[in-house]
Short mmCIF file of C-alpha atoms in Angstrom, two decimals:
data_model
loop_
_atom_site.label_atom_id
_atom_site.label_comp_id
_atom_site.label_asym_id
_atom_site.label_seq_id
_atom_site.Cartn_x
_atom_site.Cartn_y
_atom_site.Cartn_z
CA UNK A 1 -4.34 14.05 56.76
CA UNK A 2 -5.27 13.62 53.14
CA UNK A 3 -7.99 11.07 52.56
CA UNK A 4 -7.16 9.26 49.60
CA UNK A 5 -9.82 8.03 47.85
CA UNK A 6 -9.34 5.44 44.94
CA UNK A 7 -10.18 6.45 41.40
CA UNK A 8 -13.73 6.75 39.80
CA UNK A 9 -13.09 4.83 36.38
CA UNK A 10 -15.97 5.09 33.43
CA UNK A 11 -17.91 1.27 34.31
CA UNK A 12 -17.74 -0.66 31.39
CA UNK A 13 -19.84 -3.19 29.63
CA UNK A 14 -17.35 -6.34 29.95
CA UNK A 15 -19.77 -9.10 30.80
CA UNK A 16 -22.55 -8.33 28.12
CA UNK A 17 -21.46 -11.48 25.59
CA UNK A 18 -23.79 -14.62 26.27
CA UNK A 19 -21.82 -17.77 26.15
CA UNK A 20 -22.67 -18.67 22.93
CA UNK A 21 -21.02 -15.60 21.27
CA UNK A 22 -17.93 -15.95 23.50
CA UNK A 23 -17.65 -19.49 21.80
CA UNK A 24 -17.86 -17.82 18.15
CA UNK A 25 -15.68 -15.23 18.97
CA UNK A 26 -12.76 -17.95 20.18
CA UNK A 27 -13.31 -20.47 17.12
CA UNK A 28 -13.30 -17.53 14.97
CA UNK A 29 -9.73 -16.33 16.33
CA UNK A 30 -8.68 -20.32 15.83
CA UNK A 31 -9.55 -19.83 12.05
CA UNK A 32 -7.85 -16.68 11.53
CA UNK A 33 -4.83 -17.77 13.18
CA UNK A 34 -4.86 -21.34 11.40
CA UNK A 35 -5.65 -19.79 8.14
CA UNK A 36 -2.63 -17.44 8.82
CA UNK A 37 0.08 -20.41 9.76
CA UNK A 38 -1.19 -21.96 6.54
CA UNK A 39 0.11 -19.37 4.45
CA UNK A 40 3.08 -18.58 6.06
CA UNK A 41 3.44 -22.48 4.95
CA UNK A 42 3.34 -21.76 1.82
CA UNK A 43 6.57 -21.24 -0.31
CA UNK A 44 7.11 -17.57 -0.65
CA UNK A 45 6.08 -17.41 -3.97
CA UNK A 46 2.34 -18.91 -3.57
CA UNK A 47 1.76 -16.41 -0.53
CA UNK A 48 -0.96 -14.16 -1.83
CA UNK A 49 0.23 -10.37 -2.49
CA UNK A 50 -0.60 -7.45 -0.11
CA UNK A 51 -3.28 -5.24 -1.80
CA UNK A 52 -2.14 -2.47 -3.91
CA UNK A 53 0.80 -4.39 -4.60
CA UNK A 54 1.03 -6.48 -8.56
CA UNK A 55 3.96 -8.22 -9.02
CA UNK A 56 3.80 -10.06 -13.20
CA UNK A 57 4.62 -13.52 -13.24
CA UNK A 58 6.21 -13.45 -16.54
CA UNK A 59 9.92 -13.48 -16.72
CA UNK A 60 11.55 -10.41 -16.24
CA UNK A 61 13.53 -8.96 -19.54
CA UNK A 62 17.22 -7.93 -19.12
CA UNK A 63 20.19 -6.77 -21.36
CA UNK A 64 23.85 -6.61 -21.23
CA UNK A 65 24.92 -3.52 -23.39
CA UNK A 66 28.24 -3.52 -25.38
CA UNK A 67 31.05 -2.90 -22.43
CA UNK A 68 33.30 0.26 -22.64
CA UNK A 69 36.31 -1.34 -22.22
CA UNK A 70 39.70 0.87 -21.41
CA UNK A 71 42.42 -2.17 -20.91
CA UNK A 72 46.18 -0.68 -20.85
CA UNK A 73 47.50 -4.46 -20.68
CA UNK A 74 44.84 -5.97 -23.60
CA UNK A 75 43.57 -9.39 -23.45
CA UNK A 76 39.92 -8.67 -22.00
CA UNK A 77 37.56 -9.40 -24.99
CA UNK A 78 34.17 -7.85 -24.62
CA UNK A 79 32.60 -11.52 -25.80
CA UNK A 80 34.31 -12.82 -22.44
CA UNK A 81 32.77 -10.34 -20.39
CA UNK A 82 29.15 -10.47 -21.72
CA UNK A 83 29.19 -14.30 -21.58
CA UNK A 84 29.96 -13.74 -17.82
CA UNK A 85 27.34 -11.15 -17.45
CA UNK A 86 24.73 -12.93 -19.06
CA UNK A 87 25.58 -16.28 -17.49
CA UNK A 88 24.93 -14.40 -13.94
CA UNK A 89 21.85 -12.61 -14.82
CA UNK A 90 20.22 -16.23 -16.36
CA UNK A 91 21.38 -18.10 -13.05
CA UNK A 92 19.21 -15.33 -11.16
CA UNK A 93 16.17 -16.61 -13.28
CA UNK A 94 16.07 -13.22 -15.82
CA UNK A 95 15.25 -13.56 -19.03
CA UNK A 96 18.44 -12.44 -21.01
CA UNK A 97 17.88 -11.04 -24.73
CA UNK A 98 19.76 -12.53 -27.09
CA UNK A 99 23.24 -10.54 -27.50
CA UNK A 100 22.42 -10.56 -31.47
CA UNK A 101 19.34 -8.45 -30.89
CA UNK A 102 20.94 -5.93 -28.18
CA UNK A 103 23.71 -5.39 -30.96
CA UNK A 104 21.24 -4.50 -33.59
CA UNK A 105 19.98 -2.10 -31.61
CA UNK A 106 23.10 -0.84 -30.14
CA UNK A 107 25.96 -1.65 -32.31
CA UNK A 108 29.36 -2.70 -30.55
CA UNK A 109 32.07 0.47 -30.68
CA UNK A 110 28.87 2.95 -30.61
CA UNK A 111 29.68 5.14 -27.44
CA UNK A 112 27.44 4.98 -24.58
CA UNK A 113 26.02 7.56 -22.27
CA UNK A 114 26.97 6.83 -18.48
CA UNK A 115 25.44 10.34 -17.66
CA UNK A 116 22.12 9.99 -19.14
CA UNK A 117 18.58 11.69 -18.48
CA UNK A 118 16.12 9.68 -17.64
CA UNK A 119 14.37 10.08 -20.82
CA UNK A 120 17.72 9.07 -22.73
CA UNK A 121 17.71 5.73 -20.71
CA UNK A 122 14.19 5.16 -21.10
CA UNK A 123 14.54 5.67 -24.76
CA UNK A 124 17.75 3.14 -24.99
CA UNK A 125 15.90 0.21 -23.04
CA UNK A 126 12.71 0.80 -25.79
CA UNK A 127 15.28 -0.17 -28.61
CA UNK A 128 16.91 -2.81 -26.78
CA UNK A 129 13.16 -4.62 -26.01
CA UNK A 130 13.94 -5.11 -22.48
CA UNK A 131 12.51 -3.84 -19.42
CA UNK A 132 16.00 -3.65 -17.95
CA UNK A 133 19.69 -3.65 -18.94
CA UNK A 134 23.31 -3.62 -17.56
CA UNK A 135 25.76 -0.88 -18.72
CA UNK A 136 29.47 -2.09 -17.83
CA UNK A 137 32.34 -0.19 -17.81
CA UNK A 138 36.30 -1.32 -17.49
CA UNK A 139 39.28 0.01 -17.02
CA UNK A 140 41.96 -2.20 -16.35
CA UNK A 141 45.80 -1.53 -16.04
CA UNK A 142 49.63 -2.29 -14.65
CA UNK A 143 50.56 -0.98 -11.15
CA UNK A 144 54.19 -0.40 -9.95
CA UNK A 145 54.62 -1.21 -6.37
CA UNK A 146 57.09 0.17 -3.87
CA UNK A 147 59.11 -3.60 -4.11
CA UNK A 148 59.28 -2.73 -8.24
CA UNK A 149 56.81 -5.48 -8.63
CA UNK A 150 53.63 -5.14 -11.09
CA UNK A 151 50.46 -6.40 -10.52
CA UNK A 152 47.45 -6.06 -12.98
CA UNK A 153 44.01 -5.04 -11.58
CA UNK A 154 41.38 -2.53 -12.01
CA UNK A 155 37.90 -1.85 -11.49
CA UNK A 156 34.67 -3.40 -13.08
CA UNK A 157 31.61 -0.77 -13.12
CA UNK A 158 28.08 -2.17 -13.84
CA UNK A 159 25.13 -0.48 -13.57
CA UNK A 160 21.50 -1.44 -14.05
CA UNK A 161 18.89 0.84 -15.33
CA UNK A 162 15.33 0.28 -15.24
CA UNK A 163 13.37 1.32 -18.76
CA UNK A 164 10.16 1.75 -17.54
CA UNK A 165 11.42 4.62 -15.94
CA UNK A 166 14.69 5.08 -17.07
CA UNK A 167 16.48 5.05 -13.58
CA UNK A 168 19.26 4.21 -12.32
CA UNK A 169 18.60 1.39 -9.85
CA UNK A 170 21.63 -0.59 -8.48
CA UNK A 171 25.31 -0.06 -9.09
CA UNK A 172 28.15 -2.20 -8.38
CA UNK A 173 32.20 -1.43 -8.67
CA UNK A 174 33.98 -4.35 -8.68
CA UNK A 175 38.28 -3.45 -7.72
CA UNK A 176 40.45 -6.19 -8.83
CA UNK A 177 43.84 -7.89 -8.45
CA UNK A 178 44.63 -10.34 -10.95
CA UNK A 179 46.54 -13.78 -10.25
CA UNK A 180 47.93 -16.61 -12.28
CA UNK A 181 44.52 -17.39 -13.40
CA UNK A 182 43.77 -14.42 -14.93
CA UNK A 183 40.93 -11.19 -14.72
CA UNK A 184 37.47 -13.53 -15.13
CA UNK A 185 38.22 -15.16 -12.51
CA UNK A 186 39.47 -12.30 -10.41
CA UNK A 187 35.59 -10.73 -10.85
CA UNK A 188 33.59 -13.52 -11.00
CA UNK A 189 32.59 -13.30 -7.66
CA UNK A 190 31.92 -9.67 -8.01
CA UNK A 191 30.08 -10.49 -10.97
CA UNK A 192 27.80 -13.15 -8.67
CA UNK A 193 26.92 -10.34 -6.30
CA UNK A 194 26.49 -8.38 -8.64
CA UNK A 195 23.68 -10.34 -10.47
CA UNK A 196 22.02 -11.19 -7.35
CA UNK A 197 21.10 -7.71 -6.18
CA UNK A 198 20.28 -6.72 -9.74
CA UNK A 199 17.98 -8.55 -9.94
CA UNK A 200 16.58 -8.20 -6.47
CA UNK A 201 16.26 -4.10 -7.34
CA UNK A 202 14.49 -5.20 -10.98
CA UNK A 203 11.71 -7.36 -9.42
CA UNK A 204 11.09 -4.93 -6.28
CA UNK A 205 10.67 -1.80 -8.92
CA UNK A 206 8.71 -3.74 -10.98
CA UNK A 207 5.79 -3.90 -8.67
CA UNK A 208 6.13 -0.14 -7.62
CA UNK A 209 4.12 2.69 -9.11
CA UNK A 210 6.31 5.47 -10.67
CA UNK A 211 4.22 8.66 -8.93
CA UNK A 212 6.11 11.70 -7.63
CA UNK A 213 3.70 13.76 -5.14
CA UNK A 214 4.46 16.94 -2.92
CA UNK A 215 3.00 18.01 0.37
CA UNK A 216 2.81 21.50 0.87
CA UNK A 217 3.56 22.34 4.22
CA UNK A 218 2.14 24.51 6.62
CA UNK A 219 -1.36 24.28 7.36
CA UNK A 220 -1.90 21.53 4.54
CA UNK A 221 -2.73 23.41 1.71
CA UNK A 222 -2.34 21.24 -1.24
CA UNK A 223 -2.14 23.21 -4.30
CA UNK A 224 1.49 23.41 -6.04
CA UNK A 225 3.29 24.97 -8.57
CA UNK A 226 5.30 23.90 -11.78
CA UNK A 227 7.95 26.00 -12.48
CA UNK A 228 10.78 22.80 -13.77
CA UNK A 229 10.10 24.71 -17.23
CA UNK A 230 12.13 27.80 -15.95
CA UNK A 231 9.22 29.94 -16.83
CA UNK A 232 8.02 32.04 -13.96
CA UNK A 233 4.23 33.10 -13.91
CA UNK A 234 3.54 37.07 -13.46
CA UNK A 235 3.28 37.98 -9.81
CA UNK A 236 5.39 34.25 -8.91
CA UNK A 237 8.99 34.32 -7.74
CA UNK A 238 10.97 30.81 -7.63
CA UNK A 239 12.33 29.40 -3.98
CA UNK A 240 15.53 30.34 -3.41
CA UNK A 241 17.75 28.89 -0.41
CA UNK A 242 18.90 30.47 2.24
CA UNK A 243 22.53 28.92 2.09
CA UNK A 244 23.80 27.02 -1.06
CA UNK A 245 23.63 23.11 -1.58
CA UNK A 246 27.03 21.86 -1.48
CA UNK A 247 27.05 18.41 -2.55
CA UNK A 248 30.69 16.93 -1.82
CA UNK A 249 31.87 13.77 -4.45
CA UNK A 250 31.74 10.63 -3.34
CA UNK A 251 34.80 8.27 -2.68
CA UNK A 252 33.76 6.43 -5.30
CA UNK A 253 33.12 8.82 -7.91
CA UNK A 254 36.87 10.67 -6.78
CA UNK A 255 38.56 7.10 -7.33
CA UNK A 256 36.32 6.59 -10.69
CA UNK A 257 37.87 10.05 -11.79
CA UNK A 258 34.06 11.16 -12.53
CA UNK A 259 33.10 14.09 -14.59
CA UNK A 260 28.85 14.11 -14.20
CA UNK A 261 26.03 16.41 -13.91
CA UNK A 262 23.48 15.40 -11.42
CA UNK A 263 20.12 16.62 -12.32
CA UNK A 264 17.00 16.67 -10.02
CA UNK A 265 13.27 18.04 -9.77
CA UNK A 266 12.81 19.71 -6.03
CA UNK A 267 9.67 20.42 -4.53
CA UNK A 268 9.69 22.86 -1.57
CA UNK A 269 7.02 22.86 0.83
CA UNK A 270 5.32 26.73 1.61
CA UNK A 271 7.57 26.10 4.76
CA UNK A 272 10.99 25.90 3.21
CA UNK A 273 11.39 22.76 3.59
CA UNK A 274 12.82 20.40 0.91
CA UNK A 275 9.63 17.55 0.40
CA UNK A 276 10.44 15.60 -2.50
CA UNK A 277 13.47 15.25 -4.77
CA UNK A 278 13.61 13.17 -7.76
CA UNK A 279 16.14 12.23 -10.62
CA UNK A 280 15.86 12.77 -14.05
CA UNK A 281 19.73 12.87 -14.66
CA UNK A 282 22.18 10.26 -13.21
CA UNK A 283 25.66 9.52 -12.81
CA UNK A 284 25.74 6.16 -10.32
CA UNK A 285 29.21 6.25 -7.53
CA UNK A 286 26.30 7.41 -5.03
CA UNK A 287 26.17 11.25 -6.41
CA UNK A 288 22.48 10.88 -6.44
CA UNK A 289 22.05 10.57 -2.63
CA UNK A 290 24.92 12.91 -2.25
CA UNK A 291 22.75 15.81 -3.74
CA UNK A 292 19.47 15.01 -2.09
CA UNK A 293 21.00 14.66 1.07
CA UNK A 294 22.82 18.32 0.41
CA UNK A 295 19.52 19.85 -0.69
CA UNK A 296 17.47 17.96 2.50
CA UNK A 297 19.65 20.03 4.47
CA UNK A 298 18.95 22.89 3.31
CA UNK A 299 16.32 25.72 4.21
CA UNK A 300 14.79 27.29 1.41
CA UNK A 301 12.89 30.91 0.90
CA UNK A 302 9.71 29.30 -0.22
CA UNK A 303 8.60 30.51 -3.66
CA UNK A 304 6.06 33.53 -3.61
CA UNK A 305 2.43 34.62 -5.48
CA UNK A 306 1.30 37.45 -5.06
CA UNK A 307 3.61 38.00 -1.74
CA UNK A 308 1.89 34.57 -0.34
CA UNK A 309 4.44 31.56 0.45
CA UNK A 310 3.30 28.44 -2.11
CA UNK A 311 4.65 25.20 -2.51
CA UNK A 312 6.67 24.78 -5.65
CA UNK A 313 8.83 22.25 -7.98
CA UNK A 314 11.91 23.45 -9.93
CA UNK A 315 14.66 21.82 -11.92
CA UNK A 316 18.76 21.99 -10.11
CA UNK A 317 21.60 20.55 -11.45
CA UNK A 318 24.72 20.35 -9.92
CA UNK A 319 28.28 19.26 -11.59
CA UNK A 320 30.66 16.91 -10.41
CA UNK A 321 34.65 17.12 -11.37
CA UNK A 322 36.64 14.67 -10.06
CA UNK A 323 40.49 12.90 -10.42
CA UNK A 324 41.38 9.79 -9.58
CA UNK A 325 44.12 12.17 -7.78
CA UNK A 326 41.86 13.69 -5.38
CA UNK A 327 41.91 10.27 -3.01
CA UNK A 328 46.09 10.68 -3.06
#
């Protein structure tokens, strides 16, 4: 028979607190947790920030760039459209720069880039004065249906870009029918949403830090090289992946009939293992998380010194051809 004897625990010291510091330790708990329900009181805006984390409280600076405009029917004025835009944006409480400044710095019928770096876009919201701004696109059109009936609808593309960094941040592609009361109306609720998580994405970047770091991998060794200049050190080969990144369009970008090159910076870990990817060339229609999640996938040959396995960042691009025929 197997005498079981209870556990031996470790004795602890539970009982050492006179009752004086029990009483301390209670009314300080009643503070905290008083002090707490206070704040959560509060409206949002008068809670006080999380360290780290600076949010300005001066109105945030928007612009609504000239609209690209492709309308097969005609009778979509780019005056109507910006009044819409800019109506939206001010309801959201963003400051909106005055159209007359936004077209001295980028005169109506100039073409726009909707495949910019990152240094392009950064450079376009500096001469614009405004720490954010909209690019819209439209293409609007007849459509036969099977009962010989047309209808007149298209699809609205906005885009907002932050300048501070020249990113792409939110994107929003607004499909249409029109009715008897005509195409504003048939958007403006698209237009509404569209404000709203603009500038939801502004004020939440705002308060980031741009910083792009790598980890190395493997045992933790830190040190990394730079080799997005295409220049390859004697003795240093680049990483090289064991299977190629196939980054499929999106829906969106297939209906959108999208031409683009996506452009990113890669770091792989001394593991082969994809650690950061960052943009410095958009196109929006979601081809930006198509490629990192292609390249994330994928295990890479990690680059070499001297024969040793190093972490390393290098420049990929990959090009998207697409027709609105694809989706048929």
């Amino acid at each position: 028979m197997v005498n079981q004897r209870a556990p031996v625990w470790p004795q602890r010291s539970q009982y050492t607190l006179g009752a004086h510091h029990v009483t301390y330790c209670w009314l300080w708990l009643l503070l905290v947790g008083l002090w707490g329900g206070c704040l959560w009181a509060l409206p949002a805006g008068a809670r006080p920030l999380p360290a780290g984390l600076f949010v300005s409280d001066e109105p945030l600076t928007v612009a609504v760039l000239p609209p690209d405009i492709a309308d097969d029917v005609g009778g979509v004025t780019s005056e109507g459209l910006l009044a819409a835009l800019e109506q939206a944006l001010a309801r959201e409480g963003l400051e909106v720069v005055p159209r007359a400044q936004v077209f001295a710095a980028v005169p109506a019928g100039r073409p726009l880039d909707f495949n910019p770096t990152c240094t392009a876009a950064q450079a376009l919201g500096a001469r614009v004065g405004s720490e954010g701004y909209v690019l819209v696109r439209l293409r609007r059109g007849e459509r036969s249906l099977s009962d010989r009936q047309t209808i007149v609808g298209g699809t609205l593309h906005l885009f907002a870009v932050e300048t501070r960094t020249g990113q792409l941040v939110a994107s929003e592609h607004v499909d249409f029918i029109e009715g008897k009361e005509g195409f504003l109306p048939a958007v403006a609720a698209g237009i509404e949403a569209a404000a709203q998580r603009f500038a939801s994405d502004w004020r939440r970047v705002r308060g980031q830090t741009p910083g792009m770091g790598c980890a190395a991998g493997g045992d933790g060794a830190d040190e990394v090289l730079d080799l997005r200049d295409g220049v390859l050190p004697p003795g240093v080969t680049a990483p090289v992946p064991l299977v190629r990144a196939r980054p499929e369009p999106t829906g969106l970008a297939r209906a959108a009939g999208v031409t683009a090159t996506v452009m990113v910076e890669v770091c792989v870990g001394r593991d082969g293992q994809v650690r950061e990817v960052a943009v410095v060339r958009w196109a929006g229609y979601g081809l930006e998380a198509a490629v990192e999640k292609a390249l994330r996938a994928v295990r890479f040959r990690p680059a070499l010194r001297q024969g040793k396995p190093v972490a390393a960042w290098f420049v990929a691009a990959f090009n998207f051809r697409s027709s609105p025929a694809d989706d048929r």
